[in-house]
Tab-separated table of C-alpha atoms and ligand atoms in Angstrom:
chain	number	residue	atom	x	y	z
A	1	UNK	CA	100.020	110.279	92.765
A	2	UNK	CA	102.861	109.733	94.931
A	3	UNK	CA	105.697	108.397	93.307
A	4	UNK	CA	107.890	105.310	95.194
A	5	UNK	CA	111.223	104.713	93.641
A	6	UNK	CA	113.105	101.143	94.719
A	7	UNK	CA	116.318	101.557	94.355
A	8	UNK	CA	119.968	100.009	95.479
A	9	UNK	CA	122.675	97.799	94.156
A	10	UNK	CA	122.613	95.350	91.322
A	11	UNK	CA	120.818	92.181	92.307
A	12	UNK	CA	119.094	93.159	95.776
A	13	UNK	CA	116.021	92.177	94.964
A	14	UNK	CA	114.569	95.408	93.620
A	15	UNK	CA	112.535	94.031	91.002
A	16	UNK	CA	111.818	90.724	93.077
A	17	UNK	CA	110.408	93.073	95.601
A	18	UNK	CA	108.650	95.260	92.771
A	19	UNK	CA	106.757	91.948	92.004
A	20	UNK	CA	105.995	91.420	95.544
A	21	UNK	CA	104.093	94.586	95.990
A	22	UNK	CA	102.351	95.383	92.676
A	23	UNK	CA	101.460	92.096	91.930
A	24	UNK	CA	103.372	92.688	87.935
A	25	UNK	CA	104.989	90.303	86.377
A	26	UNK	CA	108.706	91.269	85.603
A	27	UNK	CA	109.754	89.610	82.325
A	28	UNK	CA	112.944	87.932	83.218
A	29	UNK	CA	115.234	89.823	80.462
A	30	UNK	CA	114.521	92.847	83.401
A	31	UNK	CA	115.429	90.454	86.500
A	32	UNK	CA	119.508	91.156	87.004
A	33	UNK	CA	121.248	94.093	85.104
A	34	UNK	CA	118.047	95.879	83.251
A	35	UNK	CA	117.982	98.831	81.859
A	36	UNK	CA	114.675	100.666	81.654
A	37	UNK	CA	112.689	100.889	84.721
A	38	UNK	CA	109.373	98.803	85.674
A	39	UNK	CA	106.364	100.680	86.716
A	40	UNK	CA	102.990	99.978	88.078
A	41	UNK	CA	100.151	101.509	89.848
A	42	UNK	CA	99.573	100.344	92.843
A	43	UNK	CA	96.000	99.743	94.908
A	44	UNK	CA	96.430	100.422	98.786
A	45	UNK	CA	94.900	97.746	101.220
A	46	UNK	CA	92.785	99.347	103.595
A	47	UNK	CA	90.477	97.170	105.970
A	48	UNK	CA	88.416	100.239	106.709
A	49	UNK	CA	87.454	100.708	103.309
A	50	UNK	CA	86.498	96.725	102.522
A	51	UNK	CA	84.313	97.428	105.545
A	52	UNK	CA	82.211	100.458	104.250
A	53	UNK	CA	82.212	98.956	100.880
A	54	UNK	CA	80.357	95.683	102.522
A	55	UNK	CA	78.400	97.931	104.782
A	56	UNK	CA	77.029	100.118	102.089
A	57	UNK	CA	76.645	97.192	99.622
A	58	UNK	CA	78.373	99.929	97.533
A	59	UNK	CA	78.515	99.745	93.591
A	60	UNK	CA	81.862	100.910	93.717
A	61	UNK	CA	84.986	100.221	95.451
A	62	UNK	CA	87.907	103.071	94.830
A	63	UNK	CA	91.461	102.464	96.297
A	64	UNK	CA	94.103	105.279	97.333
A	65	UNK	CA	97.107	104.358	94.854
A	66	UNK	CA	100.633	105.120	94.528
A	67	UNK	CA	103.227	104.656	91.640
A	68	UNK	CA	105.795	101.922	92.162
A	69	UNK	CA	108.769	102.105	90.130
A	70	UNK	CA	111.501	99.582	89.854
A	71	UNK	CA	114.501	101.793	88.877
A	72	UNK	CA	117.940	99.991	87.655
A	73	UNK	CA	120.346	98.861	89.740
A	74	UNK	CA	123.407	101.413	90.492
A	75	UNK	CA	126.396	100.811	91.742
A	76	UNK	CA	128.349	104.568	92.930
A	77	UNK	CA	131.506	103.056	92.174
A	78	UNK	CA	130.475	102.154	88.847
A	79	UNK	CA	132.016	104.293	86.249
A	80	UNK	CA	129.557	104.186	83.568
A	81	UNK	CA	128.254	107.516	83.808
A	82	UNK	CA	125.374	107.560	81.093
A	83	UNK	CA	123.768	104.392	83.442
A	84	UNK	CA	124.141	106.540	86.448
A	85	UNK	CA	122.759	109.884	85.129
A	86	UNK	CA	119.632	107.790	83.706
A	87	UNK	CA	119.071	106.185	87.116
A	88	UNK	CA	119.527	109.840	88.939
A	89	UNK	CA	116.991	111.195	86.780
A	90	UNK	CA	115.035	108.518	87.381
A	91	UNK	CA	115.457	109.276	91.262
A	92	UNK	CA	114.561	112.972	90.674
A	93	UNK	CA	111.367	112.239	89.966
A	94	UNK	CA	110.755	110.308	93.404
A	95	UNK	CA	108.813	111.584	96.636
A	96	UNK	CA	110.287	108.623	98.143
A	97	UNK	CA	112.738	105.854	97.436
A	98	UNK	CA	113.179	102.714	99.024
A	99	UNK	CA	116.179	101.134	99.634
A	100	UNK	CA	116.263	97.548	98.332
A	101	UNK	CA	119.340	95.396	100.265
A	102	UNK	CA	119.517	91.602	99.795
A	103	UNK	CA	120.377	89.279	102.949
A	104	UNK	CA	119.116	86.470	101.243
A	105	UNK	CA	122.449	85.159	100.176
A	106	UNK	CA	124.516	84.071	102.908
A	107	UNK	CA	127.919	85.326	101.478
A	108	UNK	CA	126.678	88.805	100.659
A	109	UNK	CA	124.356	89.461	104.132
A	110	UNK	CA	127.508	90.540	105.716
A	111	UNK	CA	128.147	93.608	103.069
A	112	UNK	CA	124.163	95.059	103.944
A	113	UNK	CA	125.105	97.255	106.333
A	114	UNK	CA	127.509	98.417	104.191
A	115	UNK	CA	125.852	99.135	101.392
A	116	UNK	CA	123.076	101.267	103.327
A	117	UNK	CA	125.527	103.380	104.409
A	118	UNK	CA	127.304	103.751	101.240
A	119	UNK	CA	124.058	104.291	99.301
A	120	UNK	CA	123.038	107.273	101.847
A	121	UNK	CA	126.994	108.640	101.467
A	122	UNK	CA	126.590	108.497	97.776
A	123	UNK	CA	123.233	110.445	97.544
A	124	UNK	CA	124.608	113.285	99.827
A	125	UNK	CA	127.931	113.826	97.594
A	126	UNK	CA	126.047	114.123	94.644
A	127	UNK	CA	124.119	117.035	96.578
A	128	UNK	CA	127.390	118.177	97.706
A	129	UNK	CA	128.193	118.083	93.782
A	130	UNK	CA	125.142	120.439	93.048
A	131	UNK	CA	125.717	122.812	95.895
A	132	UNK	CA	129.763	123.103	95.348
A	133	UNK	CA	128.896	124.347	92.034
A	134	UNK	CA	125.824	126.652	92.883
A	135	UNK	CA	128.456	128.546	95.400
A	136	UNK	CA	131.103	128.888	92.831
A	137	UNK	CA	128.466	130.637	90.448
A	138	UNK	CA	127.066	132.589	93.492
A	139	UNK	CA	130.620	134.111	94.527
A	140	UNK	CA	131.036	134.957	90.420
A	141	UNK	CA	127.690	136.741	90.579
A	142	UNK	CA	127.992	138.207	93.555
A	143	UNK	CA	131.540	139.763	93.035
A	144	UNK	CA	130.505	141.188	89.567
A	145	UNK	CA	127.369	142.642	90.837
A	146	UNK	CA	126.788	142.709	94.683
A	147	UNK	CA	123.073	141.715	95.597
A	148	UNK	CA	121.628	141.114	99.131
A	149	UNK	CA	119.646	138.439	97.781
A	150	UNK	CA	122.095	136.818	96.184
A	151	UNK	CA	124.422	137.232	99.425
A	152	UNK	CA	121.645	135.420	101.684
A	153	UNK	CA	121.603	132.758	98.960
A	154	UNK	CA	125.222	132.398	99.035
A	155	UNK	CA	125.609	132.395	102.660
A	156	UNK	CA	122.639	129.273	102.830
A	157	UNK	CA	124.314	127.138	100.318
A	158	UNK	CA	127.468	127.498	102.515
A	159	UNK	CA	125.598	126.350	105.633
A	160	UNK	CA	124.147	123.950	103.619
A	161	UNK	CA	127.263	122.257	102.077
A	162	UNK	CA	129.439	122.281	105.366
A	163	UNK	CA	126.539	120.009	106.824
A	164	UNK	CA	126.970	117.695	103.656
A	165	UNK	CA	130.410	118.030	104.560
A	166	UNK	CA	129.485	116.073	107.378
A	167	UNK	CA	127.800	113.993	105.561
A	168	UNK	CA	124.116	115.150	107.217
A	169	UNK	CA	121.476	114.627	104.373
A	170	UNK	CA	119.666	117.701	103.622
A	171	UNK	CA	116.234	115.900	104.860
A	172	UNK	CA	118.243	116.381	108.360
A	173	UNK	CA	119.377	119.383	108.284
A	174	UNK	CA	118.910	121.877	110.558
A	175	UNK	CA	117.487	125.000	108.344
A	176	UNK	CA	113.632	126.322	108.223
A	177	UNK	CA	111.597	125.081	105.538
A	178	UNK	CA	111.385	128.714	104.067
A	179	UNK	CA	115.293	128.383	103.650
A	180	UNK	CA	114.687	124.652	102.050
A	181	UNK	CA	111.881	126.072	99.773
A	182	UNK	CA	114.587	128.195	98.505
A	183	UNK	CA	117.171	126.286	97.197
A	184	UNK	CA	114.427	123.864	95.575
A	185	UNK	CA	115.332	124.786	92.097
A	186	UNK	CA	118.710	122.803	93.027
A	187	UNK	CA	116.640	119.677	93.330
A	188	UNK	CA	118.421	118.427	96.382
A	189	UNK	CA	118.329	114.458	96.485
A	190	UNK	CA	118.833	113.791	99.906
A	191	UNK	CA	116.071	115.643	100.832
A	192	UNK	CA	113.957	112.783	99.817
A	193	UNK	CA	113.082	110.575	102.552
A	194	UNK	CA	114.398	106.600	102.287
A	195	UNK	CA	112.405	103.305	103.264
A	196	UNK	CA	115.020	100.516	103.594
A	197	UNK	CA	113.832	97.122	102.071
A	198	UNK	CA	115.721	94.073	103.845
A	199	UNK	CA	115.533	91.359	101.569
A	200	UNK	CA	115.475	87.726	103.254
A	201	UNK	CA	115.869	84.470	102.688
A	202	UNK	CA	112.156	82.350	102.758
A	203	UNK	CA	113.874	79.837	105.060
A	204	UNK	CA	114.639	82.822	107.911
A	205	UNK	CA	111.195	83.981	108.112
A	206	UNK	CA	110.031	83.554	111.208
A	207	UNK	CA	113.560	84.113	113.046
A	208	UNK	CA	114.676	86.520	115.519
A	209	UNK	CA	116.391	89.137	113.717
A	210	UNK	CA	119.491	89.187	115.820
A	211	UNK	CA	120.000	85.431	113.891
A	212	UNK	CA	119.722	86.234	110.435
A	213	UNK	CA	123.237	86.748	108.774
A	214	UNK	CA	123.852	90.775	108.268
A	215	UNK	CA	120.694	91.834	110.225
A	216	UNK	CA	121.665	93.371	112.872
A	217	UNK	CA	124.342	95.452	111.742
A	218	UNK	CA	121.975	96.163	109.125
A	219	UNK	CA	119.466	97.350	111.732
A	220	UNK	CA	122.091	99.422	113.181
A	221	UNK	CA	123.176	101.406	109.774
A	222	UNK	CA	119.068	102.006	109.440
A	223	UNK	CA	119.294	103.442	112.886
A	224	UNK	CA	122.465	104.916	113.182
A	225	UNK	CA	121.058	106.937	109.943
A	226	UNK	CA	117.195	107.617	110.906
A	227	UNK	CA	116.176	105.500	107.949
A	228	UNK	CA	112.799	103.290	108.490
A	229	UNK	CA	113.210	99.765	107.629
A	230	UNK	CA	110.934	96.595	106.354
A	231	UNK	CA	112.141	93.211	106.670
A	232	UNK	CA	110.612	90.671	104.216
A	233	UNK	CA	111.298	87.967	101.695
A	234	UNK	CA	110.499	89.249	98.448
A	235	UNK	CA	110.801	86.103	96.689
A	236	UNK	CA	108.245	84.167	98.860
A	237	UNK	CA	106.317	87.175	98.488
A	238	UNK	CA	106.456	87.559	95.006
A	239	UNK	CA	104.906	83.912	94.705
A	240	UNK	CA	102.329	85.317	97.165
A	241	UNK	CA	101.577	87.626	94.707
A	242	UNK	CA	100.517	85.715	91.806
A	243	UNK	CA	98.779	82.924	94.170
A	244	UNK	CA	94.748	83.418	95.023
A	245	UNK	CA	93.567	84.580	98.041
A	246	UNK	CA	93.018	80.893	99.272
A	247	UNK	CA	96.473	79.634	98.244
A	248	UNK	CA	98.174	82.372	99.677
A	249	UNK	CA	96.941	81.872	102.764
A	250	UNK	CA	97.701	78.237	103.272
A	251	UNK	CA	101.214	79.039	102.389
A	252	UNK	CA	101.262	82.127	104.913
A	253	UNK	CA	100.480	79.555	107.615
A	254	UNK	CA	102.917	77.029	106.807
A	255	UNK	CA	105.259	79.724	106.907
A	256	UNK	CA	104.170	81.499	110.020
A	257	UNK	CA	103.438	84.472	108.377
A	258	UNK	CA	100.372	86.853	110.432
A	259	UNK	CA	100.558	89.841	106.985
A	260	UNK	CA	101.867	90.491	104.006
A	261	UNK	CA	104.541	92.547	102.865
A	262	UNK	CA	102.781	95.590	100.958
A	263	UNK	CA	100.478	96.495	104.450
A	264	UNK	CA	103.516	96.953	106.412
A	265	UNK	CA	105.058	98.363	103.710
A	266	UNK	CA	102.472	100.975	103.209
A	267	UNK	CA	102.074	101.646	106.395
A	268	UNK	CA	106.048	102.700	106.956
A	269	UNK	CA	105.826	104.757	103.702
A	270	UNK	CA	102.944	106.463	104.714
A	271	UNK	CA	104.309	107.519	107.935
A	272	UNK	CA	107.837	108.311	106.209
A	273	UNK	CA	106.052	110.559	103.949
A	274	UNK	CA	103.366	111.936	106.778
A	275	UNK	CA	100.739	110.337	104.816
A	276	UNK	CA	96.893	109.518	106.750
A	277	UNK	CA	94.091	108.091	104.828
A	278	UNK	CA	90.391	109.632	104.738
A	279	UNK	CA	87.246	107.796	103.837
A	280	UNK	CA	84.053	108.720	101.445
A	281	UNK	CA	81.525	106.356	101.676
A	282	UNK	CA	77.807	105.819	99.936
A	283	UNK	CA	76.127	103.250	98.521
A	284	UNK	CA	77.640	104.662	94.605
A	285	UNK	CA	80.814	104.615	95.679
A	286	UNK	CA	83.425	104.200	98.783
A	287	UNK	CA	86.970	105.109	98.564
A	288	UNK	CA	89.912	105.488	100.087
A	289	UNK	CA	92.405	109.253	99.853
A	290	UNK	CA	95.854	109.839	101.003
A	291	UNK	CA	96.036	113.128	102.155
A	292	UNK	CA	98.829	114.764	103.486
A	293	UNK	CA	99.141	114.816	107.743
A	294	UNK	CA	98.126	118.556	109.167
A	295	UNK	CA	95.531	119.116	105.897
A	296	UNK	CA	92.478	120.673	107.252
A	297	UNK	CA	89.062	120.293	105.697
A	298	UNK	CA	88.930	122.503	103.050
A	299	UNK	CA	92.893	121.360	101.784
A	300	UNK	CA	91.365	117.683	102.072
A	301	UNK	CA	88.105	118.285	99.921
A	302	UNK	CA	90.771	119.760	97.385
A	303	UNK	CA	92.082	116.369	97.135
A	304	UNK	CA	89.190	114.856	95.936
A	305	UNK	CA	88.151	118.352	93.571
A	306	UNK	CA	89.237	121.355	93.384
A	307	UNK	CA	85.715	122.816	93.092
A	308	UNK	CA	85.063	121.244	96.657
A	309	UNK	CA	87.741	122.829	98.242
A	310	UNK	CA	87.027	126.299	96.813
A	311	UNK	CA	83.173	126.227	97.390
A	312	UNK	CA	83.594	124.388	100.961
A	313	UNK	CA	80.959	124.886	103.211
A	314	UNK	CA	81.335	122.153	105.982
A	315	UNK	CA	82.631	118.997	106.330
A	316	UNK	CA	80.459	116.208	107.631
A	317	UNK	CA	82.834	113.722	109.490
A	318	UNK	CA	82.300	110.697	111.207
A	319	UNK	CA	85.318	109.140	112.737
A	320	UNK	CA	86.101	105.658	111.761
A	321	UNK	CA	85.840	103.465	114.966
A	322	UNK	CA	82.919	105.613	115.978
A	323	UNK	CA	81.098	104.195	112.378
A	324	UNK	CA	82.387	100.525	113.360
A	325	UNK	CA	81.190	100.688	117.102
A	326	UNK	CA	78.078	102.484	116.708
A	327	UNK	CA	76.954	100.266	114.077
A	328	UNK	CA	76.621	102.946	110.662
A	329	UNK	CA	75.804	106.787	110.003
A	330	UNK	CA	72.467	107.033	111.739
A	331	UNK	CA	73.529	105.362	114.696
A	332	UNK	CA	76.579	107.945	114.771
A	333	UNK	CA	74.279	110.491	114.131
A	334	UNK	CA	72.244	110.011	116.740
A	335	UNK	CA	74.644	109.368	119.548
A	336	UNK	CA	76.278	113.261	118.304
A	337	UNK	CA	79.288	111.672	116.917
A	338	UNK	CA	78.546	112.962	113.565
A	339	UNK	CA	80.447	116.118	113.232
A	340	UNK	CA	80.388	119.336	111.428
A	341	UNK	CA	83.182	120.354	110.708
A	342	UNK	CA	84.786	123.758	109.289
A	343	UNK	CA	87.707	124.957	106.557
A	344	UNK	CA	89.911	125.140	109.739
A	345	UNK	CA	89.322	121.643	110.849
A	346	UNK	CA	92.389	119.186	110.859
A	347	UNK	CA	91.497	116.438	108.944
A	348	UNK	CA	92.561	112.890	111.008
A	349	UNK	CA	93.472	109.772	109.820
A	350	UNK	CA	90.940	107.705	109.360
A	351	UNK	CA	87.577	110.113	109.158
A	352	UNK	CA	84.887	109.529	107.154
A	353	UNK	CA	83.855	112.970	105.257
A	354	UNK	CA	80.999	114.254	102.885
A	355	UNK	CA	82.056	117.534	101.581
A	356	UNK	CA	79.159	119.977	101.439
A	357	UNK	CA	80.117	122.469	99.133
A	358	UNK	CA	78.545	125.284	96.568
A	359	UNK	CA	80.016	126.511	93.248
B	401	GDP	N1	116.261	83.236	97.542
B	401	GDP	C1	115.907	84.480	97.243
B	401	GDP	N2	116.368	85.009	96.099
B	401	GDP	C2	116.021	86.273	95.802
B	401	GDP	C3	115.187	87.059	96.665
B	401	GDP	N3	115.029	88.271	96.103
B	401	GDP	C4	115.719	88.251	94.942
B	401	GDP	N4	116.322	87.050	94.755
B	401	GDP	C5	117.141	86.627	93.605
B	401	GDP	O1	118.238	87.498	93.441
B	401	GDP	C6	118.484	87.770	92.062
B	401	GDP	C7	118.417	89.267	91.812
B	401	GDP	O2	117.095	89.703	92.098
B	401	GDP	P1	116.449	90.939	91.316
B	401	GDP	O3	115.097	91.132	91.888
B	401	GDP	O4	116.575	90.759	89.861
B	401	GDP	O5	117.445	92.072	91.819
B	401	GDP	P2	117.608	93.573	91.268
B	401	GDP	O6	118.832	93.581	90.411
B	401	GDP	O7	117.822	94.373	92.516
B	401	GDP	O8	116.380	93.942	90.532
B	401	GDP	C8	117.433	87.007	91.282
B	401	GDP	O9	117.996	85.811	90.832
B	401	GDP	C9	116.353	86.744	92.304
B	401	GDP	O10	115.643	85.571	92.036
B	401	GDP	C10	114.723	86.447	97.862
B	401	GDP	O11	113.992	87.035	98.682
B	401	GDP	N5	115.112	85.161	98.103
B	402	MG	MG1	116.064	94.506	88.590
């Protein structure tokens, strides 16, 4: 399951915003300074699959997930290094972390900017850490015992670290993927790619960004860096959260608010992480799959088994909008937009698929 991480300063909003989007209570001992990191599971809203699910009167209803985890705050200039090895293991174990920054409090909107830069800085010196010290045992080696290998290696990690240097995360870094496959085992950080979270206040909902205190130069670090962002107001969605649906949309329209904060926030994380979503549909079951982008067939019947992906015969696919506008499966059928598809087929975002397969 992919793993989020929120992460940031001290009092952002991370676990405000964790609330928002799982729907958890956080105890309040954990709201502030805490120590140990809140975790939930977390059910992705998809109005494709309420629609199959209503169209198939289906017994079952199966949500794509992913793993929200509200990781302690961290400040790089802190000193207390057993807090800030804890929270960079915690971060290891991250395919993506999101940037929490808080803009809700008028005095400290104007350091936002700041701190998204310095949070990005701080993640590519600790990398610079790791790969300062992997070339001073590769030069060792490599003068006690020349090796090729070991030369090429050596001669990477130097490429590597003068881009750090410059302060270039490794995510942007100009080397093949072959050359970033090698150097894995160093468990680069900034190779991870970062969401950033801006945290508002409920009263400037609504307003043009280039009004709210901090935003825009908070816009600009996001861009300046390549870094997507999300603007909402965690607390007002937090008390979303625990409302029904009814409540929660009476208060949505007093505030002007058209969707909620987990959608859009989905929908940026799956594009950061080159996420699409594929449908399986019957009247047992429909459910929604994350599967990576550029997965054909047979890697996307994997995802649901590995039996299906190794006995894969075809793929029956209907795309989603054709299913909507032609009414269901026969209808598709019988206007030829039912496809057969092969192992070689690139799954799209969206299709519907019944994996025929033999084992
Ligand atoms: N007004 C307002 N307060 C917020 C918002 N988000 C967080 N806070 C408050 O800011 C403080 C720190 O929030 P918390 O979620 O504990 O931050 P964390 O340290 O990053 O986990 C708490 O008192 C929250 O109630 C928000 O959107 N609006
Ligand atoms: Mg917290």
């Amino acid at each position: 399951m992919t793993k989020v991480g929120l992460f940031g300063y001290p009092g952002g909003g991370k676990s405000t915003v964790f609330q928002a989007l799982t729907a958890q209570a956080v105890s309040p001992q954990f709201l502030g300074y805490d120590l140990k990191p809140n975790q939930a599971v977390v059910k992705i809203p998809d109005e494709r699959l309420d629609f199959l699910a209503e169209h198939y009167a289906t017994k079952s209803k199966v949500h794509a997930t992913l793993e929200m985890f509200d990781i302690p705050g961290f400040d790089p200039s802190s000193t207390e290094k057993k807090l800030k090895n804890a929270v960079l293991e915690l971060y290891r174990r991250m395919d993506t972390l999101a940037l929490v920054v808080g803009l809700f409090d008028a005095d400290y909107a104007p350091e936002a900017a700041k701190e998204v830069r310095s949070m990005v800085e701080e993640l590519v010196l600790l990398d610079y850490v790791i790969f300062e010290r992997a070339i001073h045992n590769l030069e060792k080696t490599t003068r006690v015992k020349p090796d090729k290998d070991m030369k090429a290696r050596l001669e990477l990690c130097r490429r590597i670290l003068a881009q750090l240097e410059d302060g270039v995360p490794v995510r942007s870094m100009e080397i093949s993927p072959e050359e970033l496959k090698s150097v894995s085992d160093l468990a680069p950080m900034s190779v991870k790619p970062v969401i950033v979270v801006l945290n508002i206040a409920d009263s400037d909902i609504g307003h043009d960004p280039a009004d709210i205190a901090g935003m825009p130069a908070a816009i600009k670090a996001c861009e300046d860096l390549g870094l997507p962002h999300v603007i909402m107001s965690a607390g007002l969605e937090a008390e979303l959260s625990a409302m029904t649906d009814e409540e929660a949309a009476e208060y949505m329209s007093e505030f002007g608010i058209s969707e909620r904060a987990l959608p859009r926030f989905i929908r940026t994380a799956y594009s950061t992480l080159n996420l699409i979503t594929f449908l399986t549909a019957s009247d047992k079951e429909c459910r929604s799959w994350s599967v990576r982008s550029g997965s054909n067939a047979q890697q996307t019947a994997g995802v649901i088994h590995s039996d299906l992906a190794r006995g894969f015969i075809r793929a029956e696919t209907i795309a989603y909008e054709d299913f909507v506008e032609l009414g269901g499966e026969k209808a598709a059928k019988a206007a030829g937009k039912y496809r057969l598809e092969g192992k070689e087929y690139l799954t799209q975002d969206g299709d519907i698929m019944n994996i025929r397969f033999n084992v």
